Coordinates of C-alpha atoms and ligand atoms in Angstrom, one line a residue:
X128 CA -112.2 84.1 -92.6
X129 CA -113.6 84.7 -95.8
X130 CA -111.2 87.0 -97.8
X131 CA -112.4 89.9 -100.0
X132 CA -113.4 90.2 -103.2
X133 CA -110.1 91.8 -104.0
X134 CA -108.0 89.2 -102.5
X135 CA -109.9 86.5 -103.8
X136 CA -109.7 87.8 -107.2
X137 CA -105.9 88.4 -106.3
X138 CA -105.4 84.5 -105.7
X139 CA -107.5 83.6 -108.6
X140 CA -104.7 85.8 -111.3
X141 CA -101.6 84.5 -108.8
X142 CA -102.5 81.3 -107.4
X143 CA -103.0 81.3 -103.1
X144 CA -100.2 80.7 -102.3
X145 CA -98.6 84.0 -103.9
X146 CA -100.6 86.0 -102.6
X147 CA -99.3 86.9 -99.0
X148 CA -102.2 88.4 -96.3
X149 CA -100.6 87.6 -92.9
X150 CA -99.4 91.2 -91.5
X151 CA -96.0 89.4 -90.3
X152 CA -96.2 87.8 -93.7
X153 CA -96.5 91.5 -95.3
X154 CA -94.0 93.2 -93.2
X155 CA -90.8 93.3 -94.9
X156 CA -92.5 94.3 -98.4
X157 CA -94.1 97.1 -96.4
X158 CA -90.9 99.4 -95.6
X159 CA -87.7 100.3 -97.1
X160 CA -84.5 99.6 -96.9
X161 CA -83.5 103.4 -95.1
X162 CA -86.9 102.2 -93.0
X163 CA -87.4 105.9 -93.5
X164 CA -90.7 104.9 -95.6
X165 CA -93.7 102.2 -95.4
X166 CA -97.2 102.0 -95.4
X167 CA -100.0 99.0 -95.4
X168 CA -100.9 96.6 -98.2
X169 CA -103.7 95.1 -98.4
X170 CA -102.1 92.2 -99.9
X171 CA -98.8 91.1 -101.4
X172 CA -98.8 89.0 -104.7
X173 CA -96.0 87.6 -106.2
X174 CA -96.8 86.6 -109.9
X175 CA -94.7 84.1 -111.9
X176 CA -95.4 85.2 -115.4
X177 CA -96.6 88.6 -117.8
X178 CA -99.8 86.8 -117.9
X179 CA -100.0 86.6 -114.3
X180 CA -98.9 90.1 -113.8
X181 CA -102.0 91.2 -116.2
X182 CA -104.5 89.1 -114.4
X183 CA -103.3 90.9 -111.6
X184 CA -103.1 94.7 -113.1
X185 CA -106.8 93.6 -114.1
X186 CA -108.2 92.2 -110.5
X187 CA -106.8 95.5 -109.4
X188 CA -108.4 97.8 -111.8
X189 CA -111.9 95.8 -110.8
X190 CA -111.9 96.5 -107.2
X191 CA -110.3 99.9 -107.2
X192 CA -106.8 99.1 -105.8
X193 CA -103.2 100.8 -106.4
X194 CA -100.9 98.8 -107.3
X195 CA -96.7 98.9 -105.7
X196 CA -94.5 97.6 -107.8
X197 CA -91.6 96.0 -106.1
X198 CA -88.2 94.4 -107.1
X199 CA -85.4 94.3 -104.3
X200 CA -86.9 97.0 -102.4
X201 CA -83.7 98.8 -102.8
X202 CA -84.8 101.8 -103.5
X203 CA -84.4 104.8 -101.7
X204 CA -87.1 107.5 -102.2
X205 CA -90.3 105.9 -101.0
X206 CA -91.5 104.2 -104.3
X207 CA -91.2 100.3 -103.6
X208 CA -93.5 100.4 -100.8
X209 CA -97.2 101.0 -99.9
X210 CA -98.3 105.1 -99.1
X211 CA -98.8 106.4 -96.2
X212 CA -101.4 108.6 -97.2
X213 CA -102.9 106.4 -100.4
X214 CA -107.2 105.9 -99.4
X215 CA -107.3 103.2 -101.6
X216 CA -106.0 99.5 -100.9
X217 CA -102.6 99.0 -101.8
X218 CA -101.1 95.4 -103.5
X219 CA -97.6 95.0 -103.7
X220 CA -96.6 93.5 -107.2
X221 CA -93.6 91.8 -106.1
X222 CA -91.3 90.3 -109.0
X223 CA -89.5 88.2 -106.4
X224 CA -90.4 84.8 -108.6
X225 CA -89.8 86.2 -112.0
X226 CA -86.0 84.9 -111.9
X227 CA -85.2 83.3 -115.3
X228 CA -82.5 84.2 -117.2
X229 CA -82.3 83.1 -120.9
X230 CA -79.9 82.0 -123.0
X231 CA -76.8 84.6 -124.3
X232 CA -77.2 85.7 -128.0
X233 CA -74.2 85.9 -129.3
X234 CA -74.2 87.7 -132.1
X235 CA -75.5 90.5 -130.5
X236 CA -74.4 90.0 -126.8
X237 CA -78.0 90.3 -125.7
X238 CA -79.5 88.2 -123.2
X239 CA -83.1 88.1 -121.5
X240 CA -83.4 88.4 -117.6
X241 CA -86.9 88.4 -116.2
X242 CA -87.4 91.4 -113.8
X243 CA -87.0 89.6 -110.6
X244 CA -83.3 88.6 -111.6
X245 CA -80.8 90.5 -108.7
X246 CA -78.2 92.5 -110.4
X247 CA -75.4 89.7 -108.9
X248 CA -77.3 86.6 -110.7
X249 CA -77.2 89.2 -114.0
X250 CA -73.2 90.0 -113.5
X251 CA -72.6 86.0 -112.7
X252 CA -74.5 84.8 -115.6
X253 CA -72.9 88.0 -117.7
X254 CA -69.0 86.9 -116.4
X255 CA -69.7 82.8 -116.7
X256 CA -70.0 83.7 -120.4
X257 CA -66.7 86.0 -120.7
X258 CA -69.2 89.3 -120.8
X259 CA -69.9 91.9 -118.4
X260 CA -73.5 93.3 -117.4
X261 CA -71.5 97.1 -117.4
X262 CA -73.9 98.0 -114.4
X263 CA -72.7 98.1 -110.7
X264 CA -73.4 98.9 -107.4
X265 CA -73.3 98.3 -103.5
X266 CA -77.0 96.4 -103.5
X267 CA -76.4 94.2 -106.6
X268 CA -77.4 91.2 -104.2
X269 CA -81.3 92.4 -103.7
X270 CA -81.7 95.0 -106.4
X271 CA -83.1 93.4 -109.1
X272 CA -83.2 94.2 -113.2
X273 CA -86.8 95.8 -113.1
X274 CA -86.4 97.9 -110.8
X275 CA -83.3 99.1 -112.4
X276 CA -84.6 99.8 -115.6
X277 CA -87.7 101.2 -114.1
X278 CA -85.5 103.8 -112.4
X279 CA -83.2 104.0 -115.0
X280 CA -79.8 103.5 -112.7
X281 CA -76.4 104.4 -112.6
X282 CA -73.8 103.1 -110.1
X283 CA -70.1 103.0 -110.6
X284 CA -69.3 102.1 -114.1
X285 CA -71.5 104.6 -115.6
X286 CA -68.8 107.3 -116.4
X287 CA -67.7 104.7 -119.1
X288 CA -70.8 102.2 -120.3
X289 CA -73.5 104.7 -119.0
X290 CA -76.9 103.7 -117.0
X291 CA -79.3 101.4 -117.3
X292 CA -81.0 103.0 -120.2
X293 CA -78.1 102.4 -122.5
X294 CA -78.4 98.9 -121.1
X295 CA -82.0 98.3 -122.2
X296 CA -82.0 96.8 -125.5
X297 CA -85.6 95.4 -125.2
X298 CA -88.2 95.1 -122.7
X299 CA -91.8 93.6 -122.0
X300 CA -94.0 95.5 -120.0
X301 CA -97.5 95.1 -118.2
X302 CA -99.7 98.2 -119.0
X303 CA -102.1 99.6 -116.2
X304 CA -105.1 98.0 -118.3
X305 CA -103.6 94.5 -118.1
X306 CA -102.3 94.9 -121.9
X307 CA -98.9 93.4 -122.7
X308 CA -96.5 95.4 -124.7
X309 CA -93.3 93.3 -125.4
X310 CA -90.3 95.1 -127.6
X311 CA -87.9 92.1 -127.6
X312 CA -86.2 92.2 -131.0
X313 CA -83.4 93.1 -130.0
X314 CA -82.6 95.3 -133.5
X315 CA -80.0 98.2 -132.5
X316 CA -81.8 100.2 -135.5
X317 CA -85.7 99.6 -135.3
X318 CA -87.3 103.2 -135.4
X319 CA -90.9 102.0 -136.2
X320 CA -92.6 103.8 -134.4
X321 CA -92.4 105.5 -130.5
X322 CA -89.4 103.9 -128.1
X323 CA -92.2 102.2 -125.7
X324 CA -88.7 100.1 -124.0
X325 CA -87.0 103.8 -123.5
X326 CA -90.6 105.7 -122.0
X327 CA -90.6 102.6 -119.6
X328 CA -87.2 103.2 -118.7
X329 CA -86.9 105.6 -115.5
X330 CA -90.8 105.7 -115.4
X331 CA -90.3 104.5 -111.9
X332 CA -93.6 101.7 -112.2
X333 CA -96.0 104.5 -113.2
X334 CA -96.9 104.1 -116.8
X335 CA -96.4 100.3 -117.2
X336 CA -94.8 97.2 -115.0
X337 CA -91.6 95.8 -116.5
X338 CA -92.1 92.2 -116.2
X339 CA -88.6 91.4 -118.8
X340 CA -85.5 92.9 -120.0
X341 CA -83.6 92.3 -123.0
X342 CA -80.0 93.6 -121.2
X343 CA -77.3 94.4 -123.6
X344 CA -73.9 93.1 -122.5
X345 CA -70.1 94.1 -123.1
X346 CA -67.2 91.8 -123.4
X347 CA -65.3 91.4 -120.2
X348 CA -62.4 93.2 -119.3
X349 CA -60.2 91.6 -116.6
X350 CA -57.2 93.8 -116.2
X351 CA -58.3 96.3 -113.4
X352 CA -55.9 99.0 -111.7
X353 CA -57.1 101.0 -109.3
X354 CA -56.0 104.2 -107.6
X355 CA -56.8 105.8 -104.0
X356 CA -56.0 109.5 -104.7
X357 CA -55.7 112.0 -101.8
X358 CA -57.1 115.4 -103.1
X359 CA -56.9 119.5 -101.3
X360 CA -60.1 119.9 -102.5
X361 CA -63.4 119.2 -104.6
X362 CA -62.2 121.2 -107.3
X363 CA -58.5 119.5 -106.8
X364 CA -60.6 116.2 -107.6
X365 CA -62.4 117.4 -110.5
X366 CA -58.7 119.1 -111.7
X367 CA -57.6 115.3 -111.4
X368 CA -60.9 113.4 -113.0
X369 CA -60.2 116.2 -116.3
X370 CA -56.2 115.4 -116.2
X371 CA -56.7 111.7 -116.1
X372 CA -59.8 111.8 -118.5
X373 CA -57.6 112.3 -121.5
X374 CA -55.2 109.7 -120.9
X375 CA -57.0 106.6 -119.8
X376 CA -59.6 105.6 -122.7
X377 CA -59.7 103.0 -120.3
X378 CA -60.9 104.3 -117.4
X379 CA -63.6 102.5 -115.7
X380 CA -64.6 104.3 -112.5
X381 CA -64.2 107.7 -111.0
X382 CA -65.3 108.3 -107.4
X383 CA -65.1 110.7 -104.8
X384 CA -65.1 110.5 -101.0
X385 CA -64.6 113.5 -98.7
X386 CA -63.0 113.0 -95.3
X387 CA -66.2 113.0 -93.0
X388 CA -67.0 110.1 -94.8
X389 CA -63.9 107.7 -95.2
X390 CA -63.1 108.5 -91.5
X391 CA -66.6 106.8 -90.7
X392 CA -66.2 103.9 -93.0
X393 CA -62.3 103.4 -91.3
X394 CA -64.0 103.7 -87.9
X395 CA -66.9 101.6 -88.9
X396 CA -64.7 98.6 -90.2
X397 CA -62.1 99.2 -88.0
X398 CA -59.0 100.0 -90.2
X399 CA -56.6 102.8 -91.1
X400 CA -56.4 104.5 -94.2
X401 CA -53.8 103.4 -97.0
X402 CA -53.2 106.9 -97.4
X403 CA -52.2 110.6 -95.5
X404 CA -55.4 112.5 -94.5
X405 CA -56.8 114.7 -96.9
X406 CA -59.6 117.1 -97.5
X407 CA -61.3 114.5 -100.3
X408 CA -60.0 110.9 -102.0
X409 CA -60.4 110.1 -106.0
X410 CA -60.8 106.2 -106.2
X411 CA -59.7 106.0 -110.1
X412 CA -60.2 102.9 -111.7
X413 CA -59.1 101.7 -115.3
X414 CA -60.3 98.4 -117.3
X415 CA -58.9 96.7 -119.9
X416 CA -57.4 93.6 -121.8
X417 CA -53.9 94.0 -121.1
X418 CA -52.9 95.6 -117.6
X419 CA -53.7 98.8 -117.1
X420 CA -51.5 99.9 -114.1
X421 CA -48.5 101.5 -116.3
X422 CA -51.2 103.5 -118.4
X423 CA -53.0 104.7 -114.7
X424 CA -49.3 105.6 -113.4
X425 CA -48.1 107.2 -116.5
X426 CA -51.5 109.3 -116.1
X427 CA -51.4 110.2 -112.3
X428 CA -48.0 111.0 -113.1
X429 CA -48.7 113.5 -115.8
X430 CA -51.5 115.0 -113.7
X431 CA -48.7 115.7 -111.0
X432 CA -50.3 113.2 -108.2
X433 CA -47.3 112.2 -105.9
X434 CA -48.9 110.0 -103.8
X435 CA -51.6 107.5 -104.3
X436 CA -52.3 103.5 -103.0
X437 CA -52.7 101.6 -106.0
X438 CA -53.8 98.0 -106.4
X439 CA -54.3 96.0 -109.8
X440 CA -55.0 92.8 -107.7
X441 CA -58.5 91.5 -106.4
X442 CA -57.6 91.3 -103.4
X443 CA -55.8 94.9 -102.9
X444 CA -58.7 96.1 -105.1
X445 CA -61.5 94.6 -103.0
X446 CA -59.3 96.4 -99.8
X447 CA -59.7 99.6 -101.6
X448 CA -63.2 99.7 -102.9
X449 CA -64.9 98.5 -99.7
X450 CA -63.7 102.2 -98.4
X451 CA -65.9 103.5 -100.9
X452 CA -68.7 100.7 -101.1
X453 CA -69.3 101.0 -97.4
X454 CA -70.1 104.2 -96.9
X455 CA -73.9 103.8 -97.2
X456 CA -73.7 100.9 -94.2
X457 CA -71.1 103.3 -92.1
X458 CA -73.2 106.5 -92.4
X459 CA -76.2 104.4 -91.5
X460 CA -74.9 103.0 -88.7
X461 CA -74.1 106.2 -87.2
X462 CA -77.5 107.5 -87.3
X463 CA -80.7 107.3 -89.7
X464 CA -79.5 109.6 -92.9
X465 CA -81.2 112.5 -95.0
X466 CA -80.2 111.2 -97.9
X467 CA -80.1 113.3 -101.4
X468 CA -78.7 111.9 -104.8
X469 CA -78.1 115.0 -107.0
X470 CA -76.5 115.9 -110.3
X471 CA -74.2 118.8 -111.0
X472 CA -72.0 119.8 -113.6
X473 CA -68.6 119.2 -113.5
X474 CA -67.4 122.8 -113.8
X475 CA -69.8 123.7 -110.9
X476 CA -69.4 120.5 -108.8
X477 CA -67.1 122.3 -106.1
X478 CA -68.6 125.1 -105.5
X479 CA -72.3 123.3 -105.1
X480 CA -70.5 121.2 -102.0
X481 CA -68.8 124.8 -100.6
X482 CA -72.4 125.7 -100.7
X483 CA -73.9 123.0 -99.1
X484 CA -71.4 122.9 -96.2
X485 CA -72.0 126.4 -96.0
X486 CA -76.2 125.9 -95.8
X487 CA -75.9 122.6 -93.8
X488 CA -75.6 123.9 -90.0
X489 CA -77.5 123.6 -86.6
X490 CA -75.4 120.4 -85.7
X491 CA -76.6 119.2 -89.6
X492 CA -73.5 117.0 -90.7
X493 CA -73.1 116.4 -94.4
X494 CA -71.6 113.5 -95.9
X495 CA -70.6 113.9 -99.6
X496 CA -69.6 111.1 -101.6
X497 CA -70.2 109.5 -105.3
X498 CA -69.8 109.2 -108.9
X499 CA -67.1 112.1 -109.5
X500 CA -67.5 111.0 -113.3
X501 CA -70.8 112.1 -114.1
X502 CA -71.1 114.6 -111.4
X503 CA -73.5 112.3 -109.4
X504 CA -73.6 113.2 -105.8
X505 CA -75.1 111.6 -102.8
X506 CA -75.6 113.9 -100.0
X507 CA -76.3 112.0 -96.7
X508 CA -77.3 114.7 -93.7
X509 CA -76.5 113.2 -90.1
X510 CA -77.2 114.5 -86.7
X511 CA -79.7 117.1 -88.4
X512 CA -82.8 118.5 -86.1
X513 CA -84.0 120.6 -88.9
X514 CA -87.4 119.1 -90.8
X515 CA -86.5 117.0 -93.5
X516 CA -88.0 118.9 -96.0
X517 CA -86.0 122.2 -94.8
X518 CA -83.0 120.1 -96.0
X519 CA -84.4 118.9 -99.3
X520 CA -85.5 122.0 -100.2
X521 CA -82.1 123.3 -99.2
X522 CA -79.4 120.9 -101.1
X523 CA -82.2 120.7 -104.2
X524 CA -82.5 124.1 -104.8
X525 CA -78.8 124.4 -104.2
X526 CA -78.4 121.8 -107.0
X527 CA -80.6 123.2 -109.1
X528 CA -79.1 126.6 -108.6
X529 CA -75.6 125.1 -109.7
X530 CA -77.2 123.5 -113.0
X531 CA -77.4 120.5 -111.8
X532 CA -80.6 117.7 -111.3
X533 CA -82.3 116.8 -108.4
X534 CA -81.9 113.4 -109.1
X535 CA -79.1 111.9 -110.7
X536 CA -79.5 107.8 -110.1
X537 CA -81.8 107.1 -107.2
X538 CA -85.1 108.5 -109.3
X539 CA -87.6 110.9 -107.6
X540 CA -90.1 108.6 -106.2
X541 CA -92.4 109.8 -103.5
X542 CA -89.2 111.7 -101.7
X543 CA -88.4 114.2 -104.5
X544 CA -92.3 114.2 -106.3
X545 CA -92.9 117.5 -104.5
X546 CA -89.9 119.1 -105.8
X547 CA -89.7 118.1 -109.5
X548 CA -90.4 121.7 -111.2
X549 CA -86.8 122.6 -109.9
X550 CA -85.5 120.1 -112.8
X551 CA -88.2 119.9 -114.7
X552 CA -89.9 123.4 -116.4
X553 CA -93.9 123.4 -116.4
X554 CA -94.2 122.6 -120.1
X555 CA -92.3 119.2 -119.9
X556 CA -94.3 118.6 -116.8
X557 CA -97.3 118.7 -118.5
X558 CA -96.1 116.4 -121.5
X559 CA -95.2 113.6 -118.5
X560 CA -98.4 113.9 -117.2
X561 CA -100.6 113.7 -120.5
X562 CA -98.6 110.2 -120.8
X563 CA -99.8 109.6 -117.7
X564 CA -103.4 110.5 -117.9
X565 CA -102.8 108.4 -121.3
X566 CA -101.4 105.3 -120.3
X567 CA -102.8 105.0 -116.3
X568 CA -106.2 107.1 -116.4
X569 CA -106.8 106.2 -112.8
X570 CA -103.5 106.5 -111.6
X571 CA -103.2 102.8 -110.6
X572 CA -99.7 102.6 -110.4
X573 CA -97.2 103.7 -107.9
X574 CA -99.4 106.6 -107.2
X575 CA -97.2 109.5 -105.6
X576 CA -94.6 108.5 -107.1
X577 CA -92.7 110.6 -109.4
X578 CA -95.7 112.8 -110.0
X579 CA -97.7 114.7 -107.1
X580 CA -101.7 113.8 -107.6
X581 CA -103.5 116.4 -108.8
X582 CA -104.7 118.7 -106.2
Ligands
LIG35 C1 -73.9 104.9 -103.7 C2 -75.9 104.2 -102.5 C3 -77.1 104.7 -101.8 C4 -76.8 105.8 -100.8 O1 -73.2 104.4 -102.7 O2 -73.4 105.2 -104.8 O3 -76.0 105.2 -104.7 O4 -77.0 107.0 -101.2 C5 -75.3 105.2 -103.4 O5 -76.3 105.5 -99.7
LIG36 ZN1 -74.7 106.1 -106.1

């Protein structure tokens, strides 16, 4: 069959056999992970280069198709995979064969990973040369470095080395006219001139494609401790994150579980709990050179806790984190999720769940879990018959109400588009979308995503 003009221009920037056109072929770039969200491409290409990637930008431009950006396909507010609604065709940019990593600078700690590079192969290549990537999460095995960057995200060891922002030392992007912008220098001070690296960074793939990352490493630290803490309350767990806070400069991790949510994940990997049953559980974990388990004692100590499970091996470690790193798989196995990633301040963190427990009702069962350190919530609704959007407009506004963001980690996408004024006021909505207009006049990329089109 003789393929169009698009796909023929497609294989021409790509090569043939990169750019996929069998449906089966398609399929799994075509819906999420949550399989809450897909749509049809007309065509999946999976460049090797920058250069390929603006041949590509540029074939698309010509024959009036948007353009999906794709790493891992982790992500989990619609933005990795083709619209529903989008009239136009729809190519998947896949970085699944942009996988190099380059050599470690040592001077500065720097080291290039091309944006198809999974988070694991960063933290491998990181630890083989006695650094750390300082980013981490459940999906490290499929999310991948440009999708990070584009969504700017935060995982568990934000509370001490921050998100992938402060990660970005340098990147090289693919703008929606095919040029290449590549800031690679690497320079901590270089202020000639606009950040383009930091714009790109949580644009979500809809001013530019990153195609390279310049990731800024931190020297390893091997001696772990880490602390299972049974908590009354939300606010008793905040009480706890503040008491510890001052005492552990090296503290690592900080994140809570309530008890819907660790009684899944024991049910769901069939085990019992290392601790008695409590309202919520503080998983504190401290880093350092020298072992850090007296320093986390003497601190849970002084902040009265009189029972915790503590582990400073990998293996007791592991036994403890996988309570928390499951939870995604257990509440997913237990029904399809609502899931919302908020922000709230600490100070109002508590009383945003009592409010959302309150609001959440008509069999709606909320899960709360997260990143107690920064306030970074995830709020996964089982067993709910209201609409979906009843329940984002729900825990969003509630979040908003408490202060707080209506995205913390996960980015807005094509979920959350629709409700961005809540963290966003008009005037800062307009800047974002005169860059837009600036940078993607035809709103190329990742349309829906992050910004509703103009009605
Ligand atoms: C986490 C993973 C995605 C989710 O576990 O920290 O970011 O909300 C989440 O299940
Ligand atoms: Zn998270």
């Amino acid at each position: 069959v003789t393929p169009s003009p698009l796909v023929a221009a497609l294989r021409d920037a790509a090569g043939e056999p990169h750019v996929l056109v069998d449906a089966d072929v398609r399929a799994p770039y075509e819906i999420d992970w949550t399989r809450r969200w897909s749509g049809s491409a007309a065509a999946v290409v999976r460049p090797r280069t920058a250069g390929e990637v603006s041949a590509v930008l540029r074939a698309c431009a010509e024959h009036g198709a948007a353009v999906i950006p794709q790493g891992g396909n982790t992500g989990l507010v619609g933005a990795s995979v083709p619209r529903s609604q989008e009239p136009r065709p729809q190519v998947v940019l896949s970085a699944a064969r942009m996988t190099t990593i380059g050599e470690i600078d040592r001077a500065t700690l720097q080291m290039r990973a091309e944006a198809g590079v999974t988070l694991g192969a960063l933290q491998a290549a990181a630890r083989s040369a006695g650094l750390d990537a300082a980013v981490d999460f459940a999906a490290r095995d499929s999310a991948t470095v440009g999708g990070i960057a584009a969504c700017d995200a935060g995982g568990i060891r934000a509370v001490r080395h921050g998100t992938a922002r402060m990660r970005v030392a340098g990147l090289e992007a693919v703008m929606a006219d095919g040029s290449v912008v590549c800031r690679m220098s690497g320079l901590l001070k270089d202020n000639a001139g606009y950040d383009l690296p930091a714009l790109l960074v949580g644009s979500e793939g809809t001013l530019g494609v990153i195609t390279s990352v310049l990731w800024q490493l931190v020297p390893r630290r091997d001696a772990r401790a880490l602390a299972l803490v049974p908590v009354g309350s939300v606010s008793d767990a905040v009480a706890l994150l503040v008491a510890v806070r001052q005492h552990l400069p090296s503290l690592d991790a900080c994140e809570l579980m309530t008890d819907e949510g660790l009684a899944l994940v024991l049910e769901h990997i069939g085990t019992t709990s290392p601790v008695r049953r409590a309202a919520a559980y503080v998983l504190v974990e401290c880093a350092a050179r020298a072992d850090p388990l007296e320093a986390l004692a003497a601190a849970l100590d002084a902040a009265g806790v009189t029972d915790a499970a503590i582990a400073d091996d990998t293996a007791g470690r592991e036994r403890l984190w996988q309570l928390r790193e499951r939870h995604t798989e257990a509440i997913g196995a237990a029904g399809i999720p609502h899931k919302l990633d908020v922000g709230v301040p600490l100070d109002r963190l508590a009383a945003f769940c009592d409010a959302v427990q309150a609001a959440l009702t008509d069999g709606a069962r909320p899960i709360l879990f997260g990143h107690l350190g920064d306030g970074n919530l995830h709020v996964n609704v089982l067993g709910h018959d209201a609409a979906e959007e009843s329940i984002d407009e729900l825990v969003l506004r509630l979040a908003a109400q408490h202060g707080g963001t209506i995205s913390a980690e996960h980015g807005v996408g094509v979920a959350k588009a629709r409700w961005l004024h809540l963290s966003r006021t008009r005037e800062e909505i307009a800047v974002m979308r005169a860059i837009k207009s600036a940078l993607d006049p035809e709103c190329v990329l990742n349309p829906g995503a992050l910004l509703q089109p103009r009605t």
